[in-house]
Coordinates of N, CA and C in Angstrom, one line a residue:
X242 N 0.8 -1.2 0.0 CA 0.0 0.0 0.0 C 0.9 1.2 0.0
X243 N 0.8 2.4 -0.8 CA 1.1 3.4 -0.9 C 1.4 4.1 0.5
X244 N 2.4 4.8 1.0 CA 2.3 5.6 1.8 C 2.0 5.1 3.2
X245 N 2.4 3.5 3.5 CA 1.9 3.0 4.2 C 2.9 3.4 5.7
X246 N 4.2 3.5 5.6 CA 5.1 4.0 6.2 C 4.7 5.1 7.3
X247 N 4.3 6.0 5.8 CA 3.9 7.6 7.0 C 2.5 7.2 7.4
X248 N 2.0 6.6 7.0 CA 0.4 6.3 7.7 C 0.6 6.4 9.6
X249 N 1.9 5.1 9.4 CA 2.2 4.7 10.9 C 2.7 5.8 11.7
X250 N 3.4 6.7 10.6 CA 3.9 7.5 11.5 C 3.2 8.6 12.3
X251 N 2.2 8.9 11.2 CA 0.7 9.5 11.8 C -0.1 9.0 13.4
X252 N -0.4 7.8 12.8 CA -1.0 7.4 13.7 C 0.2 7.3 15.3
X253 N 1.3 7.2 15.1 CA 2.1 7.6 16.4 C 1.7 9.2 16.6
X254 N 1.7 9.8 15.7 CA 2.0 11.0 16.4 C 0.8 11.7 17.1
X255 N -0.4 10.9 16.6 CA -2.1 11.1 16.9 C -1.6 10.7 18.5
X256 N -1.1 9.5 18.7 CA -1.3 8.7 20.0 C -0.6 8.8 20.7
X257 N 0.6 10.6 21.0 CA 1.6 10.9 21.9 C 0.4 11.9 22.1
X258 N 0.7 11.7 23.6 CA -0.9 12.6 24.5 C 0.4 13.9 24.9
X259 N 0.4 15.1 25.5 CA 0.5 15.7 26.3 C 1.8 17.0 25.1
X260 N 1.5 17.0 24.4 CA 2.1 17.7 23.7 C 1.4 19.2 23.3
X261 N 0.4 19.4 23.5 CA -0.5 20.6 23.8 C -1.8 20.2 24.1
X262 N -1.9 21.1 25.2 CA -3.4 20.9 26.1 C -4.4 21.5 25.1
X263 N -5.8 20.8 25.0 CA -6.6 20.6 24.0 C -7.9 21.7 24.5
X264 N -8.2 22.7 23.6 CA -8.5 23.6 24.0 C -10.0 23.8 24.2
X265 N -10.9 23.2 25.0 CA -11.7 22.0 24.9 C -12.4 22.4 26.9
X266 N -13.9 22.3 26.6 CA -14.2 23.1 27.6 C -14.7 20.9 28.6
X267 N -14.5 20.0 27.4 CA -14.5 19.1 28.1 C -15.4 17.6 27.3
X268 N -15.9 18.4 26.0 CA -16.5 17.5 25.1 C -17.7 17.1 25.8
X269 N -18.1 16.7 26.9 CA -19.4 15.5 27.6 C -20.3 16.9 27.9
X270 N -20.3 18.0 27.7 CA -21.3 18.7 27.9 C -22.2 19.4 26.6
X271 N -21.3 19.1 25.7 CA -21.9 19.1 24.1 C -23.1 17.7 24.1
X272 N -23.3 16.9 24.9 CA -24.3 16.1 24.9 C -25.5 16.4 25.2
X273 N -26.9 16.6 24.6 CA -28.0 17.2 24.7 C -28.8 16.7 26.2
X274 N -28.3 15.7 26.6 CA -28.9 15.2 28.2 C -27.7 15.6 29.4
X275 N -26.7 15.8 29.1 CA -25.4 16.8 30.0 C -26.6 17.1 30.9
X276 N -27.0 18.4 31.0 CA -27.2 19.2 31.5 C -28.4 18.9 32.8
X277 N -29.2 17.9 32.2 CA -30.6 17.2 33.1 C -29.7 16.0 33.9
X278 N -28.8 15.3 33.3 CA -28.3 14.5 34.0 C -27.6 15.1 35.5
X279 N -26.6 15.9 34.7 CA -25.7 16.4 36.1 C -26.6 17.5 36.6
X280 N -27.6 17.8 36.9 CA -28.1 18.4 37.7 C -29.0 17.5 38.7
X281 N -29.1 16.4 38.3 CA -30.0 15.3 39.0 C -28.5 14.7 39.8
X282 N -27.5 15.0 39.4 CA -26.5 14.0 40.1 C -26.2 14.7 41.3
X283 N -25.9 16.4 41.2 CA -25.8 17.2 42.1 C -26.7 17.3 43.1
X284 N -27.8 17.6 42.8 CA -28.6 17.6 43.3 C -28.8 16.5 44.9
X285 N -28.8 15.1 44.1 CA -28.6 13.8 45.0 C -27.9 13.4 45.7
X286 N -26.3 14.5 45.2 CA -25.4 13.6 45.9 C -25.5 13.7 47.8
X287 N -26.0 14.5 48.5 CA -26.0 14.3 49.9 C -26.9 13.6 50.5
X288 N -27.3 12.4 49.4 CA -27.6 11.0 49.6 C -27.3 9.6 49.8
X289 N -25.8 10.1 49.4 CA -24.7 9.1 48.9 C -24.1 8.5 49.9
X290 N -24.0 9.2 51.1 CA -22.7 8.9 52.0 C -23.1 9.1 53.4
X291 N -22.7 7.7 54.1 CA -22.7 8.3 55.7 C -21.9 8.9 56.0
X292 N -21.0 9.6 55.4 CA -19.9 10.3 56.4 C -19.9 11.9 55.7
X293 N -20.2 13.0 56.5 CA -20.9 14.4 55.8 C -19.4 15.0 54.9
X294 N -18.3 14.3 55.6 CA -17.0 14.8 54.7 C -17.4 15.0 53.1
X295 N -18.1 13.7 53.2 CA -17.8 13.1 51.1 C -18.7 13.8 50.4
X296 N -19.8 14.9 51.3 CA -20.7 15.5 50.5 C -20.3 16.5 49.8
X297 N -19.6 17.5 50.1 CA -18.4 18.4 49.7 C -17.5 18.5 48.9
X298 N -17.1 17.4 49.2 CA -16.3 16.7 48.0 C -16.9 15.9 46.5
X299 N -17.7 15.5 47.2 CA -18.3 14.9 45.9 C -19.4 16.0 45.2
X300 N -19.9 17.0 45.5 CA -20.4 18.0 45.1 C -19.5 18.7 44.3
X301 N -18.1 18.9 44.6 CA -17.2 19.6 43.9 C -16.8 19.2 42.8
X302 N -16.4 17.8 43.1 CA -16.2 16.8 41.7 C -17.2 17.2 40.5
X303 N -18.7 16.9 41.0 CA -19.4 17.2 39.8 C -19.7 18.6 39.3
X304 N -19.6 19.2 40.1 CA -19.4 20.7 39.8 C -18.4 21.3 38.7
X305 N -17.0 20.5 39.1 CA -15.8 21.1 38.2 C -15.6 19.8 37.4
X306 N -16.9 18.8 37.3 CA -16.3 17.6 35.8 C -15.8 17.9 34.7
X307 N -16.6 19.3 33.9 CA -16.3 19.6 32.3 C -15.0 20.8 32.5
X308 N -14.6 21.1 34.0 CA -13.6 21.8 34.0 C -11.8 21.0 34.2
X309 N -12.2 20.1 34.6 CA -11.3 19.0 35.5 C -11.2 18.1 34.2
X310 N -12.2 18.1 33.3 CA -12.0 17.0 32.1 C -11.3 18.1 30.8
X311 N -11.5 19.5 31.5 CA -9.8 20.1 30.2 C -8.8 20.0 30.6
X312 N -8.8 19.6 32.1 CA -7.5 20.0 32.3 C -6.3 18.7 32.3
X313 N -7.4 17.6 32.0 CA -6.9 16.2 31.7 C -7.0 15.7 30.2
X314 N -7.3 16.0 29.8 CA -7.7 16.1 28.2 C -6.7 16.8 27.1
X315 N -5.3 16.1 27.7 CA -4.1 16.6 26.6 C -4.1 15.9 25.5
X316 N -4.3 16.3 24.3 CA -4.3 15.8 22.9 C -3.3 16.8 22.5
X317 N -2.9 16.2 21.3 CA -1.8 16.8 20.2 C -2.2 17.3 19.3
X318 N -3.8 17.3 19.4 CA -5.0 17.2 18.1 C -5.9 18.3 18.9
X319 N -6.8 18.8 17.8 CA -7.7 19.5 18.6 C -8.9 18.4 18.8
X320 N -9.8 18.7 19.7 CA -10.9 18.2 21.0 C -11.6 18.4 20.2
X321 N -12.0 17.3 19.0 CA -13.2 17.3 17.9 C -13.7 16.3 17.6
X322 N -14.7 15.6 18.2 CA -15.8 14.5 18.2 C -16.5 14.3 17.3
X323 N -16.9 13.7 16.4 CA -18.2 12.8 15.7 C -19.3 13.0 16.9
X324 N -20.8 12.7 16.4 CA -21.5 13.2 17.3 C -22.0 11.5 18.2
X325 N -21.8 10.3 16.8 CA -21.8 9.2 17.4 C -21.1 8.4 18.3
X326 N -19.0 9.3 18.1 CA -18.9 9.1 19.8 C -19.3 9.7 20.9
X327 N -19.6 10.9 20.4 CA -19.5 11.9 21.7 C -21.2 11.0 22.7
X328 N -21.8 10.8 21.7 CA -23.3 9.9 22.5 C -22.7 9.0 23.1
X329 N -21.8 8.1 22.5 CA -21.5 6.6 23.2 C -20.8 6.9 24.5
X330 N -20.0 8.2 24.0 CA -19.3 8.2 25.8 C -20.4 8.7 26.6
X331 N -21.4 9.3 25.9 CA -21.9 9.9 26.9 C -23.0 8.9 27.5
X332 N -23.5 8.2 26.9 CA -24.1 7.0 27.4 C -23.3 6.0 28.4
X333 N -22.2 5.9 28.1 CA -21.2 5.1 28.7 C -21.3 5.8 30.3
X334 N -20.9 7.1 30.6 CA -21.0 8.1 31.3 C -22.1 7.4 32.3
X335 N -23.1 8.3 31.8 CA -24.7 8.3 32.6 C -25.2 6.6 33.3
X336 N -24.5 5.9 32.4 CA -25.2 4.5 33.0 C -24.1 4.0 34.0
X337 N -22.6 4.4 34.1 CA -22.0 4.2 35.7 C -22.6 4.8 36.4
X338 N -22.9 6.5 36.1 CA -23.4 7.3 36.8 C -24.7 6.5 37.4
X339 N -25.9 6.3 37.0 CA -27.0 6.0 37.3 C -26.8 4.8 38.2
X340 N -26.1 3.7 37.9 CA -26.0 2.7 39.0 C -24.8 2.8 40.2
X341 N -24.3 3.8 40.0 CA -23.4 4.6 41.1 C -24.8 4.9 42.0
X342 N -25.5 5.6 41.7 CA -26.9 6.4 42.6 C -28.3 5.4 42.8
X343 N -28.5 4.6 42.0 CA -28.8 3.3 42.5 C -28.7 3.1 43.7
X344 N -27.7 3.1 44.3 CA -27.2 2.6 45.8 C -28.0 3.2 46.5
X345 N -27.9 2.6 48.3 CA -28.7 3.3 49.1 C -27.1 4.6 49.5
X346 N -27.0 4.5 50.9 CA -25.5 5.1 51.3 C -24.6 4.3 51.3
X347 N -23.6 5.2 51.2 CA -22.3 4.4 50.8 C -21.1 4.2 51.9
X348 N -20.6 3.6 52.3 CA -19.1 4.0 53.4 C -18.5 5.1 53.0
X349 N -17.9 5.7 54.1 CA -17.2 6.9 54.1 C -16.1 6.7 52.8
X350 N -15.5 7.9 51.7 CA -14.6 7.3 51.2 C -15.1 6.9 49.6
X351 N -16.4 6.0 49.5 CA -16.2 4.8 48.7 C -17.3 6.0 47.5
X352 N -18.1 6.9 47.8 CA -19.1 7.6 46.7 C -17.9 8.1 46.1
X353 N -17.3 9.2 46.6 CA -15.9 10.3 46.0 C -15.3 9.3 45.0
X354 N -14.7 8.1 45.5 CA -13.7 7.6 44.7 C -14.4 7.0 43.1
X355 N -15.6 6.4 43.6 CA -16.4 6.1 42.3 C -15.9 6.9 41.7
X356 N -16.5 8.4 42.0 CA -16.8 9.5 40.6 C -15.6 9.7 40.4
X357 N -14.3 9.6 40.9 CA -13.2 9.5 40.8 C -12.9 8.7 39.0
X358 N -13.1 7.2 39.7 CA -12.8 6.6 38.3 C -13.7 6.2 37.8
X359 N -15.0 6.7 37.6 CA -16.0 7.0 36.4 C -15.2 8.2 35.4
X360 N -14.8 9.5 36.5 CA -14.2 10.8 35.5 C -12.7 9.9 34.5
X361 N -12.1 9.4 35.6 CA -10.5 9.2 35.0 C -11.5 8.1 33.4
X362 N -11.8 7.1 33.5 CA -12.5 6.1 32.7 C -12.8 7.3 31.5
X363 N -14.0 8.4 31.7 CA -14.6 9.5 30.9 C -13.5 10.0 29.7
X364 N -12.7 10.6 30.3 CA -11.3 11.1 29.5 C -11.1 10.4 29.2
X365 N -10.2 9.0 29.2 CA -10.0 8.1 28.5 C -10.6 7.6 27.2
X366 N -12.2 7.5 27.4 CA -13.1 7.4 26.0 C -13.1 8.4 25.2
X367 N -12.9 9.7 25.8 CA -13.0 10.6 24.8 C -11.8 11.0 24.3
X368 N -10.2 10.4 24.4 CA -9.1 10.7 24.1 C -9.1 9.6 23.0
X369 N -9.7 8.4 23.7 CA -9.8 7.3 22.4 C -10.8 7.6 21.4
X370 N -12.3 8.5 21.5 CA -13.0 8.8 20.5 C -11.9 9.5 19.5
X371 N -11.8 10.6 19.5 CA -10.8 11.2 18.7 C -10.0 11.4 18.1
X372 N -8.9 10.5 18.8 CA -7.9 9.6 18.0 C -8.3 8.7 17.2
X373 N -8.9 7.8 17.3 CA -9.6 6.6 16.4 C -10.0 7.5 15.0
X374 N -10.8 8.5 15.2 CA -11.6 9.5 14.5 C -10.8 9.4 13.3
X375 N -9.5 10.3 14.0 CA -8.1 10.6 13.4 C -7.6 9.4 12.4
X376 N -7.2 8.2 13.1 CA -6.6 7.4 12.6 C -7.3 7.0 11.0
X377 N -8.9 6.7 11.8 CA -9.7 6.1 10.6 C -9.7 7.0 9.1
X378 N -9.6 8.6 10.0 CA -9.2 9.1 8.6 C -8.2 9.7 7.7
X379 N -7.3 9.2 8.1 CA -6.2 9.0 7.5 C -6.1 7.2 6.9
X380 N -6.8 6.4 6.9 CA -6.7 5.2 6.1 C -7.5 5.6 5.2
X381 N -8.4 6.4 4.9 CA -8.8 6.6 3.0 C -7.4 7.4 2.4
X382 N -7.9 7.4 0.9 CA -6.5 7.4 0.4 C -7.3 8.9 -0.5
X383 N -6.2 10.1 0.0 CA -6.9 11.6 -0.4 C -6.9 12.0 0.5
X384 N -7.4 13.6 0.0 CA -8.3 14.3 0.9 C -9.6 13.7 1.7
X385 N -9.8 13.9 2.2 CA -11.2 12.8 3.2 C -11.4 14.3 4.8
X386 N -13.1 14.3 4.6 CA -13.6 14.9 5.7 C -14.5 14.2 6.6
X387 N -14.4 14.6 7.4 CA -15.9 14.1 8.8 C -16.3 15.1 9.3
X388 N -17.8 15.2 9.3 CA -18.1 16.1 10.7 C -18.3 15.5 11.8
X389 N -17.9 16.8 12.6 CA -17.5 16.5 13.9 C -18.2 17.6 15.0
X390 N -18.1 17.9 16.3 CA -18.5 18.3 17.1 C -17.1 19.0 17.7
X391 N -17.2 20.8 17.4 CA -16.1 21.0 18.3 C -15.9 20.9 20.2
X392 N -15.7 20.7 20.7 CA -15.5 20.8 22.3 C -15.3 21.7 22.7
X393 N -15.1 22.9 21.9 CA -14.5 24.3 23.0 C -15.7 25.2 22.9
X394 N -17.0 24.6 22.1 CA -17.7 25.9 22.0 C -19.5 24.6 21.6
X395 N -18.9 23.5 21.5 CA -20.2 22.5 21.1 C -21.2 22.9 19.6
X396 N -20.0 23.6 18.5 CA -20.8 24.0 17.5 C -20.3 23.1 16.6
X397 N -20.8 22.3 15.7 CA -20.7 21.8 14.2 C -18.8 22.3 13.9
X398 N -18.5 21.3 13.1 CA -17.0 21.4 13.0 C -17.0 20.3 11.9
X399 N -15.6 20.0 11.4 CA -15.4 19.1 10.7 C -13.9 19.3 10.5
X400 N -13.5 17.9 10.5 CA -11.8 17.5 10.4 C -11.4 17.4 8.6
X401 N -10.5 17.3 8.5 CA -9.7 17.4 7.3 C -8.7 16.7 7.2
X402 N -8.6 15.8 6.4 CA -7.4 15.0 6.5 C -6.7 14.5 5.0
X403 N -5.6 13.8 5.0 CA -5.2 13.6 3.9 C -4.5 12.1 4.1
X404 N -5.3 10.9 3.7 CA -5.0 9.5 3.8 C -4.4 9.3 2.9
X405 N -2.8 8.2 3.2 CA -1.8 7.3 2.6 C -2.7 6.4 2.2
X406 N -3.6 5.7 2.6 CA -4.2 4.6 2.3 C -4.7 4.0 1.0
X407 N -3.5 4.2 0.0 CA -4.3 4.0 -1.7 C -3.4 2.4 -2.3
X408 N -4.3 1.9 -3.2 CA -3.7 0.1 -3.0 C -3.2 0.5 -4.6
X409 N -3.1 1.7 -4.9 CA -2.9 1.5 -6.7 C -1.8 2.9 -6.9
X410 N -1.3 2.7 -7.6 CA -0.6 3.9 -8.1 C -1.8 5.0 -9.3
X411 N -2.7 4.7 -9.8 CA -3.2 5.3 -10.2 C -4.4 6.2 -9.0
X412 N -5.0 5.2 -7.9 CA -5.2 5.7 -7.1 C -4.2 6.8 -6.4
X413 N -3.1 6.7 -6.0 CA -1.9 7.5 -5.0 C -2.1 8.7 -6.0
X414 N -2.1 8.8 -7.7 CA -1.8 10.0 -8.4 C -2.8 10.8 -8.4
X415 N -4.3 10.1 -8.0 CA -5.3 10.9 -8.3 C -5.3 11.6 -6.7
X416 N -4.8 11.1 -5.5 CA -5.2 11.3 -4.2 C -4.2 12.8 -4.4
X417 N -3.0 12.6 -4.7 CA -1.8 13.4 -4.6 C -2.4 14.8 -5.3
X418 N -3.0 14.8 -7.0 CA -3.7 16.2 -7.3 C -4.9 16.5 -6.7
X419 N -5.7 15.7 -5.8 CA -6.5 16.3 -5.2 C -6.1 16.9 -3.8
X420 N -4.7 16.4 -3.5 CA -3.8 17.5 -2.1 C -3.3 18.7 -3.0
X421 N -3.2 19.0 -4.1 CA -2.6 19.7 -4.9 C -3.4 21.0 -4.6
X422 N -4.6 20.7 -5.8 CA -6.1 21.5 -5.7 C -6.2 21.8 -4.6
X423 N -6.3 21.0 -3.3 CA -7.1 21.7 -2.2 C -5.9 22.8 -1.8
X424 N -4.9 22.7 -1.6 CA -3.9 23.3 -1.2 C -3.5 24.8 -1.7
X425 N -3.9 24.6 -3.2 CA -3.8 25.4 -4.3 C -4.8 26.4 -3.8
X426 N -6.2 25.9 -3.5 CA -7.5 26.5 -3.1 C -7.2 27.5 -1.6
X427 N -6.7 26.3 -0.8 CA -6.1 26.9 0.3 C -5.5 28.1 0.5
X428 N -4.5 27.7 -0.3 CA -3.3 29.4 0.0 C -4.1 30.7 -0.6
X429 N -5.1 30.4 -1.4 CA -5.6 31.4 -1.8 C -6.8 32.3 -0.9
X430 N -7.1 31.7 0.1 CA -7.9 32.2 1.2 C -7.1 33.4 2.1
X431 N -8.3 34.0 2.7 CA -7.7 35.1 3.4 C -6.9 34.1 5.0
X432 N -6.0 34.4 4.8 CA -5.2 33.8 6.2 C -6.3 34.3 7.7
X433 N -6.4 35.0 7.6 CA -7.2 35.4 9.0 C -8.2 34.4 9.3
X434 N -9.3 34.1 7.9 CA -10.2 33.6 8.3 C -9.8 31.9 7.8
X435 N -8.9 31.3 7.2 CA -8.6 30.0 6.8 C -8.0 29.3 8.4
X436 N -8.5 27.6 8.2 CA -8.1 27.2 9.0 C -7.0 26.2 8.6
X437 N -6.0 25.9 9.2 CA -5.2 24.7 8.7 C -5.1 23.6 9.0
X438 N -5.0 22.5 8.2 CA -5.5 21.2 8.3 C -4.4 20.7 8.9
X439 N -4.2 19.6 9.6 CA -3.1 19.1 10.8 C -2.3 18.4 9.5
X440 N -2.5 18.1 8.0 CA -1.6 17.5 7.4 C -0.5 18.5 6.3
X441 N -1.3 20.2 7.1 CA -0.3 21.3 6.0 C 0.6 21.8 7.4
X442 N 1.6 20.6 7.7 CA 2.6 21.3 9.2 C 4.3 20.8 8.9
X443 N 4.5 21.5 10.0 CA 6.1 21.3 9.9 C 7.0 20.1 9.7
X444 N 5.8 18.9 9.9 CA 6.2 17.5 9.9 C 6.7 17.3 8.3
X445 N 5.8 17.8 7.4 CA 6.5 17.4 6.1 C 6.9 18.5 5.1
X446 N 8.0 18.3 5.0 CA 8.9 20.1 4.8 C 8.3 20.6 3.1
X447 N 8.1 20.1 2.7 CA 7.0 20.8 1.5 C 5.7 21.4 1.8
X448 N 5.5 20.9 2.8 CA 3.7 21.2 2.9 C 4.4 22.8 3.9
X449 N 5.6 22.8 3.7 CA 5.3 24.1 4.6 C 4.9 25.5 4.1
X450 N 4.1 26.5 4.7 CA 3.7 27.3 4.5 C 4.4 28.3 3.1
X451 N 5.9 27.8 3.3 CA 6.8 29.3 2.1 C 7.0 28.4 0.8
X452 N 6.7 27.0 1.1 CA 6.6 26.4 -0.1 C 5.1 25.7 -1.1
X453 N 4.0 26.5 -0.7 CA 3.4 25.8 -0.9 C 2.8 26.6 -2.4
X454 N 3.2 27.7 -2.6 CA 3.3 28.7 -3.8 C 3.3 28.0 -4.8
X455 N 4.7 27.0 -5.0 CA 5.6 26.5 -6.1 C 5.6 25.2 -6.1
X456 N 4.5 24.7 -5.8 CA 4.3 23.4 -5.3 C 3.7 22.7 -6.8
X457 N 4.4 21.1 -7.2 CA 3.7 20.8 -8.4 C 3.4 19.3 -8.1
X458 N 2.8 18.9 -8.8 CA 2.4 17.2 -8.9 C 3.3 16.7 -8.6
X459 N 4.4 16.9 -9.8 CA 5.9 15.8 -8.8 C 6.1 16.3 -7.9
X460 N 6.5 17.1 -7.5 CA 7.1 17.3 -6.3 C 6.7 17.2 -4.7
X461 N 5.0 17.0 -5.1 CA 4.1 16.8 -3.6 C 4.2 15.1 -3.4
X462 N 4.3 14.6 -4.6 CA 4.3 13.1 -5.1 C 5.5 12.6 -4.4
X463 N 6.9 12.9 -5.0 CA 8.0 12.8 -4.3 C 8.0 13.3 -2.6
X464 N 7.8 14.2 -2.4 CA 7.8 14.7 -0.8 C 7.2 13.7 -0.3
X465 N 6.0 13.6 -0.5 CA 4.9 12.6 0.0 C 5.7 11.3 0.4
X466 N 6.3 10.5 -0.6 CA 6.7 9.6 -0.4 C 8.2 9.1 1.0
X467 N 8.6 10.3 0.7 CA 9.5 10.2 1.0 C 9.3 10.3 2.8
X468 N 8.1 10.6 3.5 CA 7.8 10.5 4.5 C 7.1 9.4 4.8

């Protein structure tokens, strides 16, 4: 397969976490039931616990979840969901949650820690939503879009990518003038308002910004490869 090399190398560089914190108010409140759920959770929690310590505590946890889930949520990528993960976690979410509160009271200690590793588990699914996202699209072969759900504001969004993934040399030539075209299209936008796609970066020294002017079929074809 064409380009199968830098595919991998992609998908490593998707899957190194902590290289910029993701700008992302926490993704699980872009969920249309967020808002009914965790207010029912708050609400109940000084039902949770014989010991009055853990009410405070666990009141605060849910209070600072979608703040406490930016500040754990380091991606290298920006915090941009499909809307059919962002449900699955959030389902995933609410049904610990709900049989967490199921219970009558709990031992001193033991409510806090739940919500503990329900949150740590939370991040987790949604660092894996994303990346997956990522990987999957980068295995078409081309330019390739998804929409998506941004995290820092819960408005409509959509990723951009450019997949190795071509089984033909006739396919790789047609993928390569269609990075050409879009690129072409690209530079020609007003810089203020254009966004850039995570595959026009410093990783591949053609696609850089001073060279994308003088950029031709061979030469994106060769660069390409050679990563």
């Amino acid at each position: 397969m064409f380009g199968h090399g830098r595919l991998g190398q992609a998908m490593a560089l998707l899957l190194f976490l902590g290289m910029t914190a993701a700008l992302a108010r926490g993704c699980l409140q872009c969920d249309p039931n967020f808002a009914e759920k965790f207010s029912f959770y708050r609400h109940h929690v000084n039902l949770k616990s014989w010991w009055v310590g853990d009410i405070p505590v666990s009141g605060m946890l849910l209070s600072d979840w979608i703040q406490n889930t930016m500040k754990e949520l380091h991606l290298a990528i920006p915090a941009e969901i499909t809307r059919k993960k962002l449900y699955q976690v959030a389902e995933a979410v609410y049904q610990r949650m709900d049989q967490l509160y199921q219970g009558k009271m709990y031992f001193p200690g033991y409510f806090p820690n739940e919500l503990r590793a329900i949150f740590r588990e939370q991040v987790r699914l949604i660092q894996n939503a994303i990346i997956e996202s990522r990987i999957d699209c980068q295995r078409h072969c081309g330019i390739y879009q998804y929409e998506t759900i941004s995290c820092s504001n819960c408005t409509d969004s959509h990723v951009i990518c450019f997949g190795y993934y071509c089984k033909s040399s006739a396919q790789w030539e047609s993928a390569v003038q269609g990075l050409l075209k879009y690129i072409n299209t690209w530079h020609k936008q007003d810089e203020k308002m254009r966004t850039t796609p995570a595959f026009l970066s410093q990783n591949i020294k053609c696609l850089e910004p001073q060279h994308l002017v003088n950029l031709t079929l061979e030469k994106v074809s060769e660069c390409l490869t050679q990563h």
